[in-house]
Amino acid sequence: MTTNDPAARAAPPHDPAAYSDLSGLTPRRGYLLAFIVFIVALVLVLTAWRIARDREQRSAQAEFVAQTVQVTELIQQRLVNYELVARGGVSLFASVQRPTAAQWKAYVEGMNLQRRFPATLGLGFTGYVPQRLLVQLQHEWRDAGYGLLTVRPFGQREIYGPVLYLEPKTPANVETIGYDMFSEATRHAAMEAALESGQARLSGKIQLLQDKREGVTSTGMILVLPVYLGGGRPLNPSLRRAEMQGWVYVPFRMEKFVEMSLGKSHRDMRFRIYDDSAGRDTLLFRTAGPAPTQPAAFVHKATFDVYGRTWRIEYESPPIEEAAPRMQGLRNLFALGIFSSLLLYGIALVLAHTESRARQIASRMTEDFRRSETRFRSAMQYSAIGKALLDSEGRIVDANPALAAIVGMELPRLLDQRFDTLLEEEDGELPAHARGSSDEDGVLRATRRLRRQHGVARQVQLTYSPVPGKVGQDITGLVQVEDVTERLRAEARVHALNRTLEARVALRTRELSQANQELEAFAYSVSHDLRAPLRAIDGFSRILGEKYADRLDESGSGYLARVRKAAARMGDLIDALLKMSRVTRSELKHESVDLSRVANELIEELRMGDAQREVEVRIEPGLQVVGDAPLLRNLLGNLLGNAWKFTRDRSPGLIEFGTTEAAGGGREFFVRDNGTGFPQAYVDKLFRPFQRLHSVEDYAGHGIGLASVKRIVERHGGTIRAEGREGEGATFYFTLPREGGHA
């Protein structure tokens, strides 16, 4: 674009290099700052998470250790209860030198062991019997009415420790009576330690006799207390052995013992109990359940002395997710912190990228503006249509050579002139009083008469559009001037030719109307004038046959019958011809027609007329079209009637009416039968009037049914075709508009 201001016209376009200094260093500095922000935020999040995680782990570990202490104390307390039960039995011997079996039973029943201590199998007493006193003990036992005391296992030993009492008397406990516990090494060690120390002692891991009898595999243990004469505890170890009467013992199962010790409060604890006595590492108990899939978060060991033995309990906490449930929240918080850091980095990165893009876009827009101005100047300079830039007063600021050629003036003389002075005075000013049309963008279009220098005025097409100028320029619009004089003259000639053509069409219309009137007159002549001779021929031939039948020989009577038959056929042909002419002349009345219902009605009529026929009919339901109902009924009547007629030699006959997908899209109706059929080579003759492929003697008809069908289909804008094979039936396909108006 140009301007009247020389300084403005000489101003160079914006220089893209002006942004080169800013597009280099600053974006890189923005990206570096975004990365530093991300690293700092990441370090802060990681530090805060580690502090919170360590604090949570220490808290969870302290809670776990406290639980292990509680479990250890519960196990020790339970063993103390067993010791108290056993000491009650020792106290019974203090009051009676040797209590009877009944007294022992009464004491045990009073303790209610089965309810209070379900892990125990009872409370028993084992005698301390030197070999020289064994026979005496057996006699005393038998004399007391207890039966025969059989000491097991058999064999001679210096000291025997047979089980004498064990209550309650379950079948398994009764079987235990007489068993020499002092003969088994593990039990012997505990009993010997109790004898020498005078204190309760706990055995190592054994299998209880009751479990062996019942086939139960479990860890068993016994707690034994020594019984001395008088119930006291001699201070001298030699006196203890001299005054030794036996041991009170409590047999119990380790698994049940631990279960009852913990109750319901610590059942989720996972631990193992080992016996470390005498340098051995014997597993006594381990919690049930499947092995964890993840390692324990914490491990704790507790070692303590219990009745002469050293037990070690190894505790394992659940995985960290269960041991410290708040750790999952810390992980989520850590993930949120990471996400926030990434989000902050992304925002800073987007801001840096946006700044860089803004500088690049500004540089590119400057270059685009320069190129756009160059393209605009080239378009004006080399355009075949005249163009001019106008200021707010309608003066020409700039123009192209094409406008100068149209106006017939030199280009310098056009500048600074008012554009409306180039137009005829009656046309008025542009654009305030322009006669023409305008669109939403304010573009005005009009046809004007242009005043040319030393020439005839020309008709021009003007297009005025508002355009913005540069800052400081007074440019408001662009006018395009196109010389349309020759085009308007050509349009005038076209209008004249159109008027001539309209006159010719009107003349042809009158001629066609006259032809139609002549056709109607011909049809009237056929229906009235030709019927009179036919009636005369038919009437006189009938009279001739009635009155002079005795004078005619057989040949004459035959000729006369053929004359009457020909006259009757001529009458039928005239009726058919009139019927076909009415099909083409009647006015169409479009309405919705249910072809399925019409087809069913027509088939019922055919069945009533020929009830002896066996015909299978298949009609697709819901076939709706738009058309003239009487004509469409005529169409289906002809097609279904032909199918009915040409299937008379088939048993059973088959007639189908339905639709199928057309080759080019849409749908086609079809009427199919398994009748006589026709050679496909003669398909073109089917739709011609009075053309027949079968003789009248074989199949009655006039040869205009299919011709009428074709005209009805074509009047509705459809097409019809036929396929057939001789002796295999025929199919007629046709198209009609749907209810919506589409075929």
XYZ file of C-alpha atoms in Angstrom:
743
model
C 0.000 0.000 0.000
C 1.059 3.614 -0.567
C 0.305 6.991 1.030
C 0.465 10.690 0.172
C 3.115 11.221 2.851
C 6.507 10.753 1.142
C 8.151 9.946 4.446
C 5.571 7.280 5.131
C 5.917 5.844 1.606
C 9.713 5.696 2.012
C 9.582 4.047 5.422
C 11.291 0.652 5.188
C 9.503 -2.466 6.387
C 10.136 -3.741 9.885
C 13.520 -5.396 10.176
C 13.324 -9.011 11.506
C 16.893 -8.714 12.723
C 15.687 -6.282 15.388
C 14.550 -9.304 17.424
C 17.651 -11.442 16.905
C 19.388 -10.143 20.018
C 16.383 -10.927 22.215
C 15.628 -14.373 20.789
C 19.014 -15.842 21.674
C 20.104 -15.286 25.266
C 16.779 -14.623 27.011
C 14.992 -17.933 26.112
C 18.029 -19.958 27.202
C 18.112 -18.079 30.491
C 14.378 -18.785 30.983
C 14.866 -22.508 30.387
C 17.785 -22.596 32.862
C 15.705 -20.813 35.511
C 12.852 -23.318 34.996
C 15.271 -26.221 35.484
C 16.723 -24.683 38.677
C 13.206 -24.235 40.069
C 12.474 -27.894 39.346
C 15.678 -29.145 41.055
C 15.099 -27.010 44.176
C 11.476 -28.128 44.479
C 12.509 -31.766 43.988
C 15.184 -31.543 46.720
C 12.731 -29.958 49.168
C 10.102 -32.615 48.498
C 12.631 -35.451 48.856
C 14.043 -34.053 52.122
C 10.610 -33.561 53.681
C 9.559 -37.047 52.626
C 12.677 -38.706 54.079
C 12.220 -36.955 57.434
C 8.555 -37.938 57.627
C 9.338 -41.511 56.528
C 12.089 -41.982 59.145
C 9.847 -40.598 61.881
C 7.017 -42.898 60.854
C 9.324 -45.938 60.714
C 10.706 -45.241 64.186
C 7.204 -44.838 65.568
C 6.028 -48.090 63.938
C 9.138 -49.942 65.171
C 8.645 -48.719 68.752
C 5.038 -49.845 68.651
C 6.106 -53.240 67.287
C 8.728 -53.734 70.043
C 6.132 -52.833 72.679
C 3.848 -55.523 71.294
C 6.655 -58.106 71.420
C 7.294 -57.249 75.081
C 3.616 -57.788 75.815
C 3.647 -61.168 74.055
C 6.770 -62.287 75.955
C 5.246 -61.276 79.263
C 2.004 -63.097 78.453
C 3.882 -66.339 77.702
C 5.900 -66.071 80.923
C 2.782 -65.274 82.945
C 1.008 -68.312 81.546
C 3.870 -70.579 82.594
C 3.733 -69.090 86.092
C 0.046 -70.081 86.219
C 1.017 -73.644 85.351
C 3.598 -73.601 88.151
C 0.911 -72.434 90.604
C -1.335 -75.324 89.564
C 1.533 -77.778 90.091
C 2.392 -76.256 93.510
C -1.206 -76.862 94.548
C -0.614 -80.554 93.920
C 2.618 -80.424 95.965
C 0.697 -78.800 98.813
C -1.697 -81.779 98.792
C 1.257 -84.075 99.566
C 2.222 -81.800 102.420
C -1.110 -82.416 104.158
C -1.240 -86.148 103.362
C 1.831 -88.358 103.132
C 0.515 -89.899 99.931
C -2.992 -88.842 98.814
C -5.246 -91.467 97.389
C -6.390 -91.518 93.776
C -9.798 -90.228 94.888
C -8.244 -87.317 96.775
C -6.102 -86.463 93.757
C -9.118 -86.590 91.479
C -11.124 -84.338 93.796
C -8.304 -81.808 93.898
C -7.936 -81.707 90.092
C -11.674 -81.419 89.519
C -11.729 -78.520 91.958
C -9.038 -76.771 89.892
C -11.271 -77.021 86.755
C -8.230 -77.432 84.508
C -10.086 -78.098 81.243
C -11.825 -74.719 81.329
C -9.059 -72.587 82.859
C -6.093 -74.131 81.078
C -7.255 -75.820 77.826
C -3.656 -76.368 76.680
C -2.940 -78.787 79.543
C -3.790 -82.481 79.324
C -4.209 -82.767 83.099
C -2.297 -82.751 86.363
C -0.241 -85.831 87.241
C 2.074 -87.327 89.856
C 5.106 -89.452 89.103
C 6.655 -91.486 91.935
C 10.361 -91.624 92.787
C 10.841 -95.404 93.169
C 14.236 -97.060 93.719
C 14.542 -100.518 92.227
C 14.326 -102.235 95.630
C 10.926 -100.608 96.362
C 9.264 -101.231 92.975
C 7.710 -104.597 93.903
C 6.474 -103.175 97.203
C 4.827 -100.295 95.306
C 3.119 -102.701 92.954
C 1.710 -104.710 95.881
C 0.477 -101.569 97.638
C -1.129 -100.412 94.429
C -2.931 -103.723 93.984
C -3.971 -103.865 97.648
C -5.436 -100.357 97.362
C -7.738 -101.700 94.709
C -6.153 -99.882 91.768
C -5.343 -103.025 89.887
C -2.024 -104.212 88.517
C 0.640 -101.488 88.119
C 2.685 -102.259 85.026
C 5.762 -100.102 84.667
C 6.784 -99.312 81.106
C 9.160 -99.602 79.416
C 10.269 -102.943 80.826
C 13.763 -103.501 82.156
C 15.785 -103.041 85.317
C 16.836 -99.489 86.258
C 18.222 -98.011 89.428
C 15.424 -95.444 89.765
C 11.906 -95.631 88.343
C 9.542 -92.701 87.814
C 6.163 -94.274 86.886
C 3.058 -92.146 86.432
C 0.767 -92.944 89.330
C -1.944 -90.263 89.096
C -3.136 -88.274 86.077
C -6.432 -86.466 86.090
C -8.861 -86.082 84.471
C -9.202 -89.754 83.562
C -9.548 -89.542 79.819
C -8.830 -92.723 77.821
C -5.481 -91.297 76.766
C -4.553 -90.326 80.345
C -5.519 -93.770 81.664
C -3.175 -95.346 79.094
C -0.353 -93.179 80.494
C -0.543 -94.682 84.039
C 2.569 -96.777 84.719
C 4.783 -95.084 82.111
C 8.313 -94.543 83.516
C 8.975 -90.877 82.603
C 12.362 -91.099 84.351
C 13.498 -93.532 81.676
C 13.131 -91.037 78.791
C 16.123 -88.701 78.396
C 14.376 -85.333 77.942
C 11.900 -85.922 80.749
C 14.679 -87.429 82.915
C 16.767 -84.234 82.522
C 13.917 -81.998 83.681
C 12.998 -84.326 86.587
C 16.628 -84.663 87.721
C 17.083 -80.866 87.617
C 13.929 -80.354 89.673
C 15.089 -83.005 92.218
C 18.484 -81.397 92.710
C 17.276 -77.780 92.762
C 13.985 -78.299 94.571
C 12.422 -75.859 92.026
C 10.046 -76.198 89.109
C 11.739 -77.200 85.911
C 10.564 -77.282 82.290
C 11.411 -80.098 79.931
C 12.642 -79.756 76.392
C 10.595 -80.546 73.270
C 8.876 -83.952 73.572
C 5.958 -85.848 72.089
C 3.316 -86.407 74.716
C 2.148 -89.982 75.222
C -1.448 -88.886 74.626
C -0.500 -87.400 71.229
C 1.477 -90.510 70.270
C -1.522 -92.711 71.081
C -3.911 -90.510 69.064
C -1.462 -90.020 66.184
C -1.231 -86.247 66.708
C 1.964 -84.474 65.662
C 2.530 -81.542 67.975
C 5.146 -80.103 70.279
C 4.616 -81.199 73.868
C 6.283 -80.126 77.116
C 5.963 -80.888 80.850
C 6.491 -78.661 83.869
C 7.643 -80.723 86.902
C 7.936 -79.873 90.613
C 9.655 -82.209 93.168
C 7.688 -83.591 96.142
C 9.619 -84.285 99.376
C 8.528 -85.925 102.592
C 6.661 -83.443 104.738
C 6.118 -81.096 101.753
C 9.169 -78.977 102.525
C 12.368 -78.435 100.557
C 15.478 -79.899 102.173
C 18.478 -77.624 102.033
C 21.027 -80.374 101.496
C 21.001 -81.937 97.999
C 21.739 -85.382 99.537
C 18.763 -85.042 101.864
C 16.566 -84.062 98.911
C 17.308 -87.324 97.138
C 16.769 -89.279 100.396
C 13.414 -87.603 101.116
C 12.254 -87.583 97.496
C 8.715 -88.909 96.919
C 8.134 -88.000 93.287
C 7.164 -85.164 90.989
C 3.940 -83.291 90.272
C 3.885 -82.468 86.576
C 1.718 -80.538 84.098
C 1.789 -81.856 80.480
C 0.717 -79.310 77.828
C 0.772 -78.749 74.108
C 2.929 -75.842 72.953
C 0.640 -74.648 70.110
C -2.440 -74.516 72.320
C -0.384 -72.978 75.139
C 0.727 -70.043 72.928
C -2.746 -69.583 71.508
C -4.371 -69.407 74.951
C -1.578 -67.192 76.266
C -2.075 -64.538 73.577
C -5.836 -64.702 73.396
C -7.420 -62.539 70.669
C -5.310 -59.416 71.137
C -2.083 -60.554 69.471
C -3.157 -63.256 67.032
C -1.761 -61.303 64.112
C 1.771 -61.407 65.540
C 4.292 -63.520 63.630
C 7.079 -65.121 65.689
C 9.066 -68.299 66.354
C 10.062 -69.761 69.748
C 13.395 -71.593 70.047
C 14.887 -73.567 72.933
C 18.553 -72.526 73.247
C 19.338 -74.700 76.300
C 22.555 -76.727 76.221
C 23.682 -74.975 73.050
C 20.845 -76.395 70.978
C 18.577 -74.406 68.709
C 15.300 -76.338 68.801
C 12.172 -74.841 67.231
C 9.293 -75.102 69.678
C 6.637 -73.019 67.963
C 5.982 -70.901 64.899
C 2.878 -68.952 64.000
C 0.626 -70.508 61.405
C -0.292 -69.067 58.039
C 1.327 -68.741 54.625
C 4.747 -67.202 54.324
C 4.576 -63.481 53.509
C 5.377 -62.445 49.955
C 7.247 -59.348 51.138
C 10.005 -59.095 53.762
C 9.177 -58.018 57.292
C 9.573 -54.366 58.089
C 11.127 -55.008 61.552
C 12.701 -57.982 63.381
C 13.088 -58.276 67.168
C 14.549 -61.003 69.398
C 13.764 -61.653 73.075
C 15.797 -64.183 75.152
C 14.782 -65.161 78.691
C 15.198 -67.980 81.210
C 12.133 -70.016 81.988
C 12.274 -72.782 84.630
C 15.806 -73.843 83.939
C 15.689 -73.409 80.144
C 16.598 -70.573 77.830
C 13.968 -69.540 75.323
C 14.498 -67.223 72.371
C 11.554 -65.604 70.572
C 12.149 -64.092 67.139
C 9.427 -61.629 66.126
C 8.739 -60.480 62.568
C 6.513 -57.538 61.773
C 4.246 -57.389 58.730
C 5.544 -55.683 55.558
C 6.064 -51.970 55.791
C 2.660 -51.251 54.234
C 0.910 -53.038 57.130
C 3.374 -52.273 59.917
C 3.289 -48.558 59.142
C -0.023 -47.912 57.384
C 0.620 -44.194 57.249
C 3.600 -44.879 54.945
C 1.203 -45.239 52.017
C -0.056 -41.758 52.737
C 3.537 -40.542 52.807
C 4.144 -42.200 49.442
C 1.080 -40.501 48.044
C 2.312 -37.223 49.518
C 5.732 -37.829 47.954
C 4.121 -38.581 44.588
C 2.036 -35.421 44.934
C 5.180 -33.458 45.723
C 6.932 -34.898 42.659
C 3.890 -34.083 40.553
C 3.787 -30.546 41.951
C 7.493 -30.126 41.168
C 6.936 -31.360 37.632
C 3.907 -29.091 37.304
C 5.895 -26.107 38.536
C 8.694 -26.998 36.147
C 6.192 -27.390 33.326
C 4.655 -23.997 34.051
C 8.065 -22.325 34.129
C 9.044 -24.178 30.960
C 5.836 -23.143 29.220
C 6.403 -19.535 30.212
C 9.949 -19.637 28.866
C 8.776 -21.385 25.703
C 5.927 -18.908 25.305
C 8.313 -15.999 25.563
C 10.573 -17.562 22.957
C 7.630 -18.300 20.673
C 6.307 -14.755 21.108
C 9.621 -13.331 19.952
C 9.766 -15.723 17.003
C 6.162 -14.921 16.045
C 6.839 -11.194 16.265
C 9.854 -11.606 13.991
C 7.918 -13.790 11.564
C 4.906 -11.461 11.546
C 7.219 -8.580 10.625
C 8.554 -10.581 7.711
C 5.050 -11.729 6.768
C 3.857 -8.132 6.828
C 6.619 -7.096 4.470
C 5.843 -9.957 2.105
C 2.111 -9.277 2.349
C 2.661 -5.650 1.354
C 4.819 -6.805 -1.551
C 2.127 -9.257 -2.690
C -0.567 -6.585 -2.384
C 1.479 -4.118 -4.448
C 2.128 -6.807 -7.092
C -1.577 -7.713 -7.161
C -2.519 -4.094 -7.760
C 0.232 -3.438 -10.280
C -0.360 -6.427 -12.528
C -4.104 -7.006 -12.086
C -6.322 -6.741 -15.195
C -9.049 -5.219 -13.002
C -8.747 -1.546 -12.140
C -8.018 -0.876 -8.471
C -7.725 2.288 -6.404
C -7.057 3.078 -2.737
C -9.287 5.836 -1.313
C -8.886 8.052 1.710
C -11.651 9.188 4.042
C -12.704 11.937 1.572
C -12.967 9.563 -1.365
C -9.787 10.771 -3.052
C -7.546 8.353 -4.953
C -4.375 7.692 -2.956
C -2.977 5.023 -5.241
C -4.146 3.281 -8.435
C -2.923 0.611 -10.829
C -2.301 0.855 -14.602
C -5.452 -1.157 -15.374
C -7.644 1.593 -13.853
C -5.829 4.248 -15.857
C -6.491 2.235 -19.034
C -10.205 1.832 -18.214
C -10.638 5.546 -17.425
C -8.495 6.638 -20.345
C -6.212 8.881 -18.270
C -2.578 8.801 -17.332
C -1.812 7.351 -13.887
C -0.302 10.549 -12.326
C -3.423 12.548 -13.250
C -5.637 10.064 -11.364
C -3.913 10.570 -8.023
C -5.548 12.956 -5.544
C -8.816 13.104 -7.586
C -12.183 12.317 -6.054
C -13.260 8.945 -7.391
C -16.923 9.984 -7.761
C -15.926 12.644 -10.351
C -15.163 9.766 -12.739
C -18.806 8.617 -12.669
C -21.846 10.000 -14.450
C -23.575 12.658 -12.353
C -26.864 10.804 -12.103
C -25.152 7.900 -10.412
C -24.434 9.933 -7.243
C -21.529 9.558 -4.875
C -19.786 6.394 -3.676
C -20.396 4.837 -1.271
C -22.915 6.999 0.614
C -25.505 7.049 -2.214
C -24.434 3.950 -4.084
C -27.144 1.798 -5.571
C -26.194 -1.849 -5.127
C -25.910 -4.638 -2.592
C -23.728 -4.999 0.508
C -22.759 -8.034 2.621
C -21.983 -8.534 6.305
C -18.363 -7.378 5.914
C -19.418 -3.964 4.537
C -18.486 -4.791 0.920
C -20.624 -2.805 -1.585
C -21.224 -3.869 -5.175
C -22.909 -1.814 -7.884
C -22.914 -1.207 -11.644
C -22.086 2.391 -12.780
C -21.575 4.421 -15.914
C -17.963 5.623 -16.130
C -17.092 8.931 -17.870
C -14.083 8.364 -20.125
C -11.822 10.997 -21.566
C -12.562 11.502 -25.291
C -14.674 8.351 -25.531
C -18.052 6.696 -25.081
C -19.181 6.079 -21.477
C -18.646 2.518 -20.312
C -20.548 0.291 -17.874
C -18.347 -0.811 -14.969
C -18.849 -3.151 -12.011
C -17.646 -1.447 -8.801
C -16.684 -3.334 -5.639
C -15.933 -1.181 -2.591
C -14.379 -2.847 0.475
C -13.020 -1.182 3.629
C -9.316 -1.783 4.252
C -7.106 -0.554 7.111
C -3.958 1.363 6.357
C -0.722 1.707 8.273
C -0.554 3.733 11.459
C -0.637 7.411 10.442
C -2.106 6.717 6.980
C -5.512 8.026 5.857
C -6.622 5.004 3.811
C -10.170 3.718 4.325
C -11.158 1.647 1.306
C -10.298 -0.196 -1.865
C -12.344 0.184 -5.068
C -12.136 -2.440 -7.835
C -13.356 -1.349 -11.272
C -14.217 -3.973 -13.905
C -15.402 -3.008 -17.393
C -18.584 -5.055 -17.973
C -19.924 -3.226 -21.029
C -19.466 -6.193 -23.351
C -20.828 -8.599 -20.768
C -23.993 -6.524 -20.293
C -24.472 -6.379 -24.060
C -24.078 -10.179 -24.211
C -26.618 -10.559 -21.409
C -29.043 -8.360 -23.347
C -28.632 -10.595 -26.375
C -29.175 -13.693 -24.173
C -32.379 -12.152 -22.777
C -33.596 -11.516 -26.310
C -32.843 -15.121 -27.288
C -34.670 -16.329 -24.147
C -37.753 -14.386 -25.105
C -37.585 -15.933 -28.587
C -37.198 -19.387 -27.036
C -40.136 -18.808 -24.722
C -42.241 -17.924 -27.736
C -41.174 -21.144 -29.453
C -41.957 -23.161 -26.345
C -45.388 -21.623 -26.129
C -45.937 -22.479 -29.812
C -44.825 -26.110 -29.215
C -47.062 -26.281 -26.157
C -50.058 -25.221 -28.214
C -49.156 -27.786 -30.857
C -48.831 -30.488 -28.163
C -52.196 -29.508 -26.705
C -53.746 -29.779 -30.135
C -52.125 -33.215 -30.597
C -53.523 -34.331 -27.249
C -56.952 -33.065 -28.236
C -56.707 -34.967 -31.525
C -55.611 -38.059 -29.573
C -58.613 -37.718 -27.285
C -60.814 -37.294 -30.350
C -59.275 -40.411 -31.844
C -59.886 -42.322 -28.615
C -63.488 -41.071 -28.639
C -63.821 -42.179 -32.255
C -62.390 -45.580 -31.369
C -64.686 -45.997 -28.408
C -67.866 -44.807 -30.203
C -67.553 -44.793 -33.979
C -65.715 -48.122 -34.284
C -67.984 -49.881 -31.814
C -71.057 -49.314 -33.991
C -69.758 -51.410 -36.964
C -68.525 -54.044 -34.510
C -71.940 -54.223 -32.889
C -73.548 -54.527 -36.355
C -71.149 -57.321 -37.354
C -71.750 -59.118 -34.094
C -75.516 -58.632 -34.201
C -76.094 -59.642 -37.825
C -73.745 -62.624 -37.507
C -75.658 -63.766 -34.441
C -78.998 -63.420 -36.308
C -77.536 -65.201 -39.286
C -76.443 -68.063 -37.078
C -79.820 -68.312 -35.362
C -82.149 -68.056 -38.399
C -80.135 -69.700 -41.109
C -78.242 -72.278 -39.101
C -80.078 -75.119 -40.889
C -78.989 -73.812 -44.310
C -75.310 -73.514 -43.428
C -73.052 -76.473 -43.607
C -70.373 -77.200 -41.015
C -67.760 -75.006 -42.762
C -70.164 -72.045 -42.977
C -71.042 -72.335 -39.293
C -67.341 -72.397 -38.462
C -66.660 -69.312 -40.521
C -69.548 -67.504 -38.888
C -68.255 -68.432 -35.386
C -64.797 -67.142 -36.272
C -66.311 -63.834 -37.471
C -68.152 -63.383 -34.162
C -65.041 -64.306 -32.163
C -62.908 -61.809 -34.133
C -65.506 -59.060 -33.525
C -65.521 -59.822 -29.787
C -61.724 -59.714 -29.683
C -61.756 -56.430 -31.584
C -64.074 -55.009 -28.887
C -61.773 -56.221 -26.150
C -58.793 -54.614 -27.887
C -60.642 -51.308 -28.115
C -61.419 -51.486 -24.370
C -57.806 -52.253 -23.592
C -56.600 -49.388 -25.802
C -58.926 -46.960 -24.018
C -57.826 -48.265 -20.642
C -54.153 -47.697 -21.506
C -54.862 -44.164 -22.733
C -56.608 -43.326 -19.464
C -53.473 -44.470 -17.587
C -51.339 -41.886 -19.396
C -53.911 -39.022 -19.215
C -55.184 -39.292 -15.624
C -53.802 -36.839 -13.041
C -51.573 -38.338 -10.336
C -52.739 -37.973 -6.740
C -49.794 -38.679 -4.412
C -50.526 -40.309 -1.077
C -49.032 -42.953 1.216
C -49.857 -46.449 -0.034
C -49.313 -49.751 1.817
C -48.330 -52.092 -1.039
C -48.273 -55.106 1.292
C -51.954 -54.608 2.182
C -52.919 -54.024 -1.500
C -51.055 -57.197 -2.539
C -52.844 -59.275 0.113
C -56.240 -57.955 -1.072
C -55.446 -58.790 -4.704
C -54.293 -62.320 -3.818
C -57.538 -62.893 -1.863
C -59.546 -61.833 -4.947
C -57.554 -64.229 -7.145
C -58.100 -67.074 -4.669
C -61.848 -66.426 -4.609
C -61.952 -66.571 -8.429
C -59.950 -69.812 -8.579
C -60.409 -71.624 -5.264
C -59.106 -74.975 -6.589
C -55.600 -73.654 -7.200
C -52.782 -74.563 -4.787
C -50.492 -71.507 -4.679
C -47.992 -70.498 -1.991
C -47.819 -66.707 -1.660
C -45.103 -64.807 0.243
C -45.660 -61.064 0.772
C -43.132 -58.958 2.675
C -44.925 -56.819 5.299
C -44.635 -53.046 5.771
C -43.881 -51.985 2.171
C -44.837 -48.283 2.114
C -44.570 -45.979 -0.944
C -45.900 -42.606 -2.095
C -47.990 -42.573 -5.270
C -51.406 -42.741 -6.911
C -53.327 -45.506 -5.112
C -55.598 -46.634 -8.034
C -52.659 -46.742 -10.485
C -50.468 -48.662 -8.033
C -53.318 -51.133 -7.458
C -53.557 -51.498 -11.266
C -49.763 -52.101 -11.377
C -49.814 -54.848 -8.735
C -53.012 -56.305 -10.179
C -51.355 -56.836 -13.570
C -48.103 -58.272 -12.135
C -49.771 -60.572 -9.564
C -52.472 -61.560 -12.096
C -49.802 -62.559 -14.624
C -47.957 -64.556 -11.925
C -51.223 -66.288 -10.957
C -52.029 -67.020 -14.614
C -48.623 -68.344 -15.647
C -48.265 -70.673 -12.595
C -51.439 -72.635 -13.306
C -49.380 -75.647 -14.507
C -47.268 -75.708 -11.302
C -48.259 -77.641 -8.180
C -47.766 -75.942 -5.937
C -47.370 -72.539 -7.529
C -45.130 -69.961 -5.840
C -45.616 -66.182 -5.936
C -43.362 -63.751 -4.013
C -43.647 -60.003 -3.504
C -40.926 -58.122 -1.627
C -37.899 -55.836 -1.889
C -34.210 -56.274 -2.561
C -31.117 -54.047 -2.578
C -30.629 -52.288 -5.931
C -27.242 -52.371 -7.635
C -26.761 -48.578 -7.371
C -28.220 -48.290 -3.860
C -31.817 -47.937 -2.732
C -34.418 -50.647 -2.990
C -36.248 -52.492 -5.753
C -39.649 -54.169 -5.489
C -40.005 -57.531 -7.154
C -42.784 -59.965 -8.110
C -41.408 -63.470 -8.644
C -43.124 -66.719 -9.713
C -42.158 -70.245 -10.673
C -44.409 -70.348 -13.704
C -43.885 -70.739 -17.445
C -41.284 -67.977 -17.728
C -40.012 -66.523 -21.001
C -36.816 -66.468 -23.074
C -34.588 -63.587 -21.887
C -33.824 -62.721 -25.518
C -37.433 -61.459 -25.975
C -37.555 -59.343 -22.817
C -37.854 -56.082 -24.848
C -41.218 -57.236 -26.313
C -42.852 -57.667 -22.887
C -43.587 -53.969 -22.307
C -44.784 -53.132 -25.830
C -48.559 -52.845 -26.384
C -50.210 -55.888 -27.990
C -46.902 -57.846 -27.983
C -47.355 -61.429 -26.728
C -44.841 -64.229 -26.103
C -47.574 -66.884 -25.626
C -50.587 -67.686 -27.778
C -54.095 -66.590 -26.818
C -55.239 -70.214 -26.820
C -52.654 -71.066 -24.092
C -53.008 -67.945 -21.939
C -55.802 -65.394 -22.327
C -55.000 -61.667 -22.488
C -54.733 -58.602 -24.741
C -51.004 -57.825 -24.489
C -51.315 -54.392 -22.847
C -51.024 -55.326 -19.133
C -47.231 -55.017 -18.909
C -47.305 -51.936 -21.181
C -49.681 -50.296 -18.665
C -47.393 -51.383 -15.809
C -44.396 -49.753 -17.506
C -46.281 -46.463 -18.021
C -47.501 -46.417 -14.395
C -43.975 -46.974 -13.071
C -42.501 -44.308 -15.352
C -45.216 -41.791 -14.399
C -44.114 -42.270 -10.785
C -40.469 -41.629 -11.705
C -39.388 -45.265 -11.448
C -37.957 -47.968 -13.689
C -38.959 -51.555 -14.434
C -37.081 -54.559 -15.747
C -37.700 -58.283 -16.086
C -35.667 -61.477 -15.776
C -36.825 -64.931 -16.750
C -35.987 -68.337 -18.111
C -38.283 -70.493 -20.101
C -39.943 -73.087 -17.872
C -38.342 -71.688 -14.675
C -40.449 -68.631 -13.877
C -40.064 -64.876 -14.178
C -39.177 -61.934 -11.928
C -40.235 -58.303 -12.471
C -38.220 -55.593 -10.678
C -39.482 -51.993 -10.339
C -38.691 -48.897 -8.272
C -41.119 -46.463 -6.607
C -40.670 -43.487 -4.244
C -40.598 -44.174 -0.493
C -42.805 -42.356 1.962
C -40.118 -39.675 2.262
C -40.111 -39.135 -1.497
C -36.900 -41.087 -2.339
C -36.843 -44.199 -4.449
